[in-house]
Amino acid sequence: MRLFNCSVCGNLLYFENVSCTQCGHALGFVPGQMSLIAINADANAYFAVPGTQTRFKKCANYQQYQVCNWLVAETDQQNYCRACRLNHTIPNLSVEGNQALWQIMEKEKRRLVYSLMQLQLPLVSKEQDKEKGLSFSFLSDAPCEFSERNRVKTGHDQGHITINLAEADPVQRERMRSQMAEPYRTILGHFRHESGHYYWDRLIANGPLLQQYRALFGDESANYTDALNQHYQQGPPANWPDNYVSSYASSHPWEDWAESWAHYLHIVDTLETAYQFNLHTRPRAANDQCYKMDVDANPYTQANFQAIIDHWLPLTYALNSLNRSMGHSHIYPFVLSPTIIEKLAFVHRVIKGHA
Ligand SMILES: [Zn+2]
Ligand SMILES: [Zn+2]
Ligand SMILES: [Zn+2]
């Protein structure tokens, strides 16, 4: 994720900021420019950038509910921003607490949309393209029914991504993480995973990359329901860490792809943050070059996947050690075997091939 400067006072800003802590200006993210800018209200309730003639309106979800911080061009017919116009169903806001949970969801969703735009992936709403577009629904179960087999299933179906709103509640999410024996469960991880299913349909299905995909991930025509049932009843194969980035990835070739895709997004976005902070690591106790890291290029535009991996591994060693020093468990509970790295390299080639 990029870092930003206040366009009025130069203060360092973060993606989620809604006002500058130094000069007090309200802020808005302009997706077309990938920039966070200071805004002023003017007489017509449109928001002008101080010192320029440019005018924007706040996204309707920014204006009305404060669950967004993105802007829309004044001339745009749409009242919703690039991220919010992907919404199909928002939570029932008459239920107490839902607005706060929705706000958490939208924060994570905007991080996904940011990455998809940075990677120049096709991104259209279902409203624009009913067949090939993308949409999101945030739904909740009746109280006390949140489980993997509940009625609202987080998942993807032909461009439509549904996320169970309970995932935004840290207590519920941690309970599920523990029940499913997962080392890692985050909302952003869900968004990244489900987007992987969507882009499989867009970039792999019935296309020239299908054979390469099958050679690495297996034959996705294997019965999906049977595979999932088998996974939940018998667990993953004992040697899954040799071939899969997570135990769930071993359940079916589609899930392997979605997990690998999500992992690729974890890597490039975290590396971009390291690049923005100009992080270097040179462990004092290590003589080996492979522990040194200096992210010298934006990973979103990096053509060479090996360079991404070479930067990534030393960064994860440092991140895990920092987390342990704060009494937390490893922030990065994954081990990348050569087979997994090959799969990630394929995800990279698919994305670069499209861009
Ligand atoms: Zn400022
Ligand atoms: Zn918005
Ligand atoms: Zn999946």
Coordinates of C-alpha atoms and ligand atoms in Angstrom, one line a residue:
M1 CA 0.0 0.0 0.0
R2 CA 1.2 3.5 -0.9
L3 CA 1.8 6.3 1.5
F4 CA 0.5 9.7 0.8
N5 CA 1.2 13.4 1.5
C6 CA -1.4 16.0 2.4
S7 CA -1.7 18.2 -0.8
V8 CA -2.0 21.3 1.5
C9 CA 0.6 20.9 4.2
G10 CA 2.7 17.9 3.1
N11 CA 1.9 15.8 6.2
L12 CA 2.3 12.0 5.8
L13 CA -1.1 10.4 5.3
Y14 CA -2.4 6.8 5.2
F15 CA -4.9 5.2 2.8
E16 CA -7.8 5.2 5.3
N17 CA -7.4 8.8 6.6
V18 CA -10.4 11.0 6.3
S19 CA -8.8 14.2 7.6
C20 CA -5.2 15.6 7.9
T21 CA -4.0 15.5 11.5
Q22 CA -1.8 18.5 10.8
C23 CA -3.9 21.1 8.8
G24 CA -7.4 19.6 9.5
H25 CA -8.4 19.4 5.8
A26 CA -10.9 16.7 4.9
L27 CA -9.4 14.1 2.6
G28 CA -10.6 11.9 -0.2
F29 CA -9.0 9.3 -2.4
V30 CA -9.2 9.8 -6.1
P31 CA -9.0 6.3 -7.7
G32 CA -8.3 7.6 -11.2
Q33 CA -5.1 9.3 -9.9
M34 CA -4.4 6.8 -7.1
S35 CA -3.9 9.8 -4.8
L36 CA -5.3 11.0 -1.5
I37 CA -6.2 14.7 -1.7
A38 CA -7.3 17.5 0.6
I39 CA -10.8 18.8 -0.1
N40 CA -12.9 21.8 0.8
A41 CA -16.7 22.1 0.7
D42 CA -17.9 24.7 -1.7
A43 CA -21.3 26.4 -2.1
N44 CA -22.8 23.5 -4.1
A45 CA -21.8 20.9 -1.6
Y46 CA -19.1 19.7 -4.1
F47 CA -15.6 19.4 -2.8
A48 CA -12.9 21.3 -4.5
V49 CA -9.2 20.7 -4.1
P50 CA -7.7 23.7 -2.3
G51 CA -5.9 25.9 -4.8
T52 CA -7.2 24.3 -7.9
Q53 CA -10.3 24.3 -10.1
T54 CA -10.9 20.6 -9.8
R55 CA -14.2 19.6 -8.2
F56 CA -15.3 16.2 -6.8
K57 CA -18.2 14.9 -4.9
K58 CA -17.8 12.6 -1.9
C59 CA -18.9 9.0 -2.6
A60 CA -22.5 8.7 -1.4
N61 CA -21.3 6.1 1.2
Y62 CA -18.7 8.7 2.4
Q63 CA -21.3 11.5 2.5
Q64 CA -24.1 9.6 4.1
Y65 CA -22.6 6.8 6.2
Q66 CA -18.8 7.6 6.6
V67 CA -18.0 4.0 5.5
C68 CA -15.9 5.2 2.5
N69 CA -13.3 7.9 1.9
W70 CA -13.2 7.9 -1.9
L71 CA -14.2 10.7 -4.3
V72 CA -16.2 10.7 -7.6
A73 CA -15.6 13.3 -10.4
E74 CA -18.1 16.1 -10.2
T75 CA -19.2 15.3 -13.8
D76 CA -19.7 11.6 -13.1
Q77 CA -23.4 10.5 -13.3
Q78 CA -22.7 8.0 -10.6
N79 CA -22.9 9.0 -6.9
Y80 CA -20.9 6.0 -5.7
C81 CA -17.1 5.6 -6.0
R82 CA -15.3 2.9 -8.0
A83 CA -15.3 0.6 -5.0
C84 CA -18.8 1.2 -3.7
R85 CA -20.5 0.8 -7.1
L86 CA -19.4 -2.8 -6.9
N87 CA -21.9 -3.3 -4.0
H88 CA -24.9 -5.4 -4.7
T89 CA -26.3 -5.8 -1.1
I90 CA -25.2 -3.8 2.0
P91 CA -26.0 -4.9 5.5
N92 CA -29.3 -4.2 7.1
L93 CA -28.5 -0.9 8.8
S94 CA -31.5 -1.0 11.1
V95 CA -29.8 -3.7 13.0
E96 CA -27.6 -2.3 15.8
G97 CA -23.9 -2.7 15.2
N98 CA -24.2 -3.5 11.5
Q99 CA -23.0 -0.1 10.4
A100 CA -19.8 -0.4 12.4
L101 CA -19.2 -3.9 11.0
W102 CA -20.0 -2.7 7.4
Q103 CA -17.4 0.1 7.9
I104 CA -14.8 -2.5 8.7
M105 CA -15.8 -4.5 5.6
E106 CA -15.6 -1.5 3.3
K107 CA -12.1 -0.6 4.6
E108 CA -10.8 -4.0 3.6
K109 CA -12.7 -4.1 0.4
R110 CA -11.1 -0.8 -0.7
R111 CA -7.7 -2.4 -0.1
L112 CA -8.6 -5.2 -2.4
V113 CA -9.9 -2.7 -5.1
Y114 CA -6.7 -0.7 -4.7
S115 CA -4.6 -3.8 -5.4
L116 CA -6.8 -4.8 -8.4
M117 CA -6.3 -1.4 -9.9
Q118 CA -2.6 -1.3 -9.2
L119 CA -2.3 -4.7 -11.0
Q120 CA -4.4 -3.3 -14.0
L121 CA -6.8 -6.2 -13.7
P122 CA -10.3 -5.9 -15.4
L123 CA -12.6 -4.2 -12.9
V124 CA -16.2 -3.6 -13.9
S125 CA -19.3 -3.7 -11.8
K126 CA -22.2 -6.1 -12.5
E127 CA -24.3 -3.0 -13.2
Q128 CA -22.0 -2.2 -16.1
D129 CA -21.5 -5.8 -17.3
K130 CA -24.1 -8.3 -16.0
E131 CA -22.2 -11.3 -17.3
K132 CA -18.5 -10.4 -16.6
G133 CA -18.8 -7.8 -13.9
L134 CA -18.0 -8.1 -10.2
S135 CA -20.3 -7.5 -7.3
F136 CA -20.3 -7.8 -3.5
S137 CA -22.9 -8.6 -0.9
F138 CA -22.5 -8.3 2.9
L139 CA -25.0 -10.5 4.6
S140 CA -25.6 -11.7 8.1
D141 CA -27.1 -14.8 9.7
A142 CA -29.7 -14.8 12.5
P143 CA -27.8 -14.2 15.8
C144 CA -25.6 -17.1 17.1
E145 CA -25.6 -19.0 13.9
F146 CA -22.1 -18.1 12.6
S147 CA -20.3 -21.2 11.6
E148 CA -18.7 -22.6 8.4
R149 CA -21.9 -24.4 7.6
N150 CA -24.2 -21.5 8.3
R151 CA -26.8 -20.0 5.9
V152 CA -24.7 -17.1 4.7
K153 CA -21.7 -18.7 3.1
T154 CA -18.7 -16.5 2.2
G155 CA -18.0 -17.4 -1.4
H156 CA -18.0 -16.6 -5.1
D157 CA -20.6 -17.3 -7.7
Q158 CA -20.2 -16.0 -11.3
G159 CA -18.8 -12.7 -10.3
H160 CA -20.9 -12.3 -7.2
I161 CA -18.9 -12.3 -4.0
T162 CA -20.8 -12.8 -0.7
I163 CA -19.1 -12.1 2.6
N164 CA -20.7 -13.0 5.9
L165 CA -20.8 -9.8 7.9
A166 CA -19.8 -11.7 11.1
E167 CA -16.3 -11.9 9.7
A168 CA -15.9 -8.2 10.7
D169 CA -16.5 -9.1 14.3
P170 CA -13.1 -10.0 15.7
V171 CA -14.5 -12.3 18.4
Q172 CA -16.5 -14.4 15.9
R173 CA -13.7 -14.4 13.4
E174 CA -11.2 -15.7 15.9
R175 CA -13.6 -18.4 17.1
M176 CA -14.0 -19.6 13.5
R177 CA -10.2 -19.4 12.9
S178 CA -9.7 -21.6 15.9
Q179 CA -12.5 -24.0 15.0
M180 CA -11.1 -24.4 11.5
A181 CA -7.5 -24.7 12.8
E182 CA -6.4 -22.0 10.5
P183 CA -3.2 -20.1 11.2
Y184 CA -4.4 -17.0 9.4
R185 CA -7.9 -15.6 8.9
T186 CA -8.6 -12.0 8.0
I187 CA -11.3 -10.1 6.1
L188 CA -8.8 -8.9 3.6
G189 CA -7.7 -12.5 3.1
H190 CA -11.3 -13.4 2.4
F191 CA -11.7 -10.6 -0.2
R192 CA -8.4 -11.6 -1.9
H193 CA -9.3 -15.3 -1.9
E194 CA -12.8 -14.8 -3.4
S195 CA -11.5 -12.4 -6.0
G196 CA -9.2 -15.2 -7.0
H197 CA -12.2 -17.3 -8.0
Y198 CA -13.6 -14.4 -10.0
Y199 CA -10.3 -13.8 -11.9
W200 CA -10.0 -17.6 -12.5
D201 CA -13.2 -17.3 -14.5
R202 CA -12.0 -14.1 -16.3
L203 CA -8.4 -15.0 -17.0
I204 CA -8.1 -18.8 -17.0
A205 CA -11.4 -20.6 -17.8
N206 CA -11.7 -21.7 -21.5
G207 CA -8.6 -19.7 -22.3
P208 CA -5.0 -20.5 -23.5
L209 CA -3.7 -20.7 -20.0
L210 CA -5.9 -23.5 -18.9
Q211 CA -3.5 -26.3 -19.8
Q212 CA -0.6 -24.6 -17.9
Y213 CA -3.0 -24.1 -14.9
R214 CA -3.9 -27.8 -14.9
A215 CA -0.3 -28.9 -15.0
L216 CA 0.4 -26.9 -11.8
F217 CA -2.9 -27.0 -9.9
G218 CA -4.6 -30.2 -11.1
D219 CA -7.8 -30.9 -13.0
E220 CA -10.5 -28.5 -11.8
S221 CA -13.2 -30.7 -13.4
A222 CA -13.0 -33.0 -10.4
N223 CA -16.3 -32.9 -8.5
Y224 CA -16.1 -29.8 -6.3
T225 CA -18.7 -30.8 -3.6
D226 CA -17.2 -34.3 -3.2
A227 CA -13.7 -32.8 -2.9
L228 CA -14.8 -30.3 -0.2
N229 CA -16.7 -33.0 1.7
Q230 CA -13.6 -35.2 1.6
H231 CA -11.4 -32.4 2.8
Y232 CA -13.7 -31.6 5.8
Q233 CA -14.1 -35.3 6.7
Q234 CA -10.6 -36.7 6.2
G235 CA -8.5 -33.6 6.5
P236 CA -5.6 -32.6 4.1
P237 CA -2.9 -35.0 2.9
A238 CA -0.1 -35.4 5.4
N239 CA 2.4 -33.8 3.0
W240 CA 0.3 -30.8 2.1
P241 CA 2.9 -28.2 3.1
D242 CA 5.2 -29.5 0.3
N243 CA 2.6 -28.6 -2.4
Y244 CA 0.0 -26.2 -1.0
V245 CA 0.2 -22.7 0.6
S246 CA -2.5 -23.7 3.1
S247 CA -4.3 -27.0 4.0
Y248 CA -7.5 -25.6 2.5
A249 CA -5.7 -25.2 -0.8
S250 CA -5.3 -29.0 -1.0
S251 CA -9.1 -29.4 -1.1
H252 CA -9.6 -28.7 -4.8
P253 CA -7.6 -27.1 -7.7
W254 CA -10.0 -24.1 -7.7
E255 CA -9.3 -23.5 -4.0
D256 CA -5.6 -24.0 -4.6
W257 CA -5.7 -21.3 -7.2
A258 CA -7.8 -18.9 -5.0
E259 CA -5.4 -19.4 -2.0
S260 CA -2.3 -18.9 -4.3
W261 CA -3.9 -15.8 -5.8
A262 CA -4.7 -14.4 -2.4
H263 CA -1.2 -15.1 -1.3
Y264 CA 0.3 -13.3 -4.3
L265 CA -1.8 -10.2 -3.3
H266 CA -0.6 -10.5 0.3
I267 CA 3.0 -10.5 -1.0
V268 CA 2.8 -7.6 -3.5
D269 CA 0.8 -5.3 -1.3
T270 CA 2.9 -5.9 1.9
L271 CA 6.1 -5.5 -0.2
E272 CA 4.7 -2.2 -1.6
T273 CA 4.3 -1.0 2.0
A274 CA 7.9 -2.0 2.8
Y275 CA 8.9 -0.1 -0.4
Q276 CA 7.0 3.0 0.6
F277 CA 8.7 2.9 4.0
N278 CA 12.0 2.3 2.3
L279 CA 12.6 -0.7 4.6
H280 CA 15.9 -2.5 4.5
T281 CA 17.0 -5.5 6.4
R282 CA 20.6 -6.6 7.1
P283 CA 20.5 -8.9 10.1
R284 CA 23.6 -8.4 12.1
A285 CA 24.0 -12.1 12.9
A286 CA 23.6 -13.2 9.2
N287 CA 26.4 -13.5 6.7
D288 CA 24.3 -15.0 4.0
Q289 CA 23.1 -12.6 1.3
C290 CA 19.7 -14.3 1.3
Y291 CA 18.8 -12.6 4.6
K292 CA 19.4 -9.1 3.2
M293 CA 16.5 -7.1 1.8
D294 CA 16.2 -3.8 0.1
V295 CA 12.9 -3.3 -1.8
D296 CA 14.2 -1.0 -4.6
A297 CA 11.3 -1.2 -7.0
N298 CA 7.5 -1.1 -6.7
P299 CA 6.4 -4.7 -6.6
Y300 CA 3.1 -3.9 -8.3
T301 CA 5.1 -3.1 -11.5
Q302 CA 7.9 -5.5 -10.9
A303 CA 8.2 -7.8 -14.0
N304 CA 10.6 -10.3 -12.5
F305 CA 8.9 -12.6 -10.0
Q306 CA 12.2 -13.9 -8.6
A307 CA 13.0 -10.4 -7.4
I308 CA 9.6 -10.3 -5.6
I309 CA 10.4 -13.6 -3.8
D310 CA 14.0 -12.5 -3.0
H311 CA 12.6 -9.4 -1.2
W312 CA 9.7 -11.2 0.4
L313 CA 11.4 -14.0 2.3
P314 CA 13.8 -11.8 4.3
L315 CA 11.0 -9.3 5.0
T316 CA 8.9 -12.1 6.5
Y317 CA 11.7 -13.3 8.8
A318 CA 12.0 -9.7 10.2
L319 CA 8.2 -9.3 10.4
N320 CA 7.8 -12.5 12.3
S321 CA 10.6 -11.6 14.7
L322 CA 9.1 -8.2 15.3
N323 CA 5.7 -9.7 16.1
R324 CA 7.2 -12.2 18.5
S325 CA 9.0 -9.4 20.3
M326 CA 5.5 -7.8 20.9
G327 CA 4.2 -11.1 22.3
H328 CA 2.1 -11.9 19.2
S329 CA 2.3 -15.1 17.2
H330 CA 4.0 -15.0 13.8
I331 CA 2.3 -12.5 11.5
Y332 CA 3.3 -14.7 8.5
P333 CA 2.6 -18.3 9.4
F334 CA 3.4 -19.8 6.0
V335 CA 6.3 -21.7 4.5
L336 CA 6.8 -21.4 0.7
S337 CA 8.0 -24.7 -0.8
P338 CA 9.5 -24.7 -4.4
T339 CA 6.1 -26.0 -5.7
I340 CA 4.2 -23.2 -4.0
I341 CA 6.6 -20.6 -5.4
E342 CA 6.0 -22.1 -8.9
K343 CA 2.3 -21.6 -8.4
L344 CA 2.8 -18.0 -7.2
A345 CA 5.0 -17.4 -10.3
F346 CA 2.2 -18.6 -12.5
V347 CA -0.3 -16.2 -10.8
H348 CA 2.3 -13.5 -11.5
R349 CA 2.6 -14.4 -15.2
V350 CA -1.2 -14.5 -15.6
I351 CA -1.6 -11.0 -14.1
K352 CA 1.4 -9.5 -16.0
G353 CA 0.2 -11.3 -19.2
H354 CA -3.2 -9.5 -18.8
A355 CA -1.8 -6.1 -17.8
Ligands
ZN1 ZN -2.6 18.7 5.8
ZN2 ZN -17.2 4.7 -1.9
ZN3 ZN -12.7 -20.5 -2.3

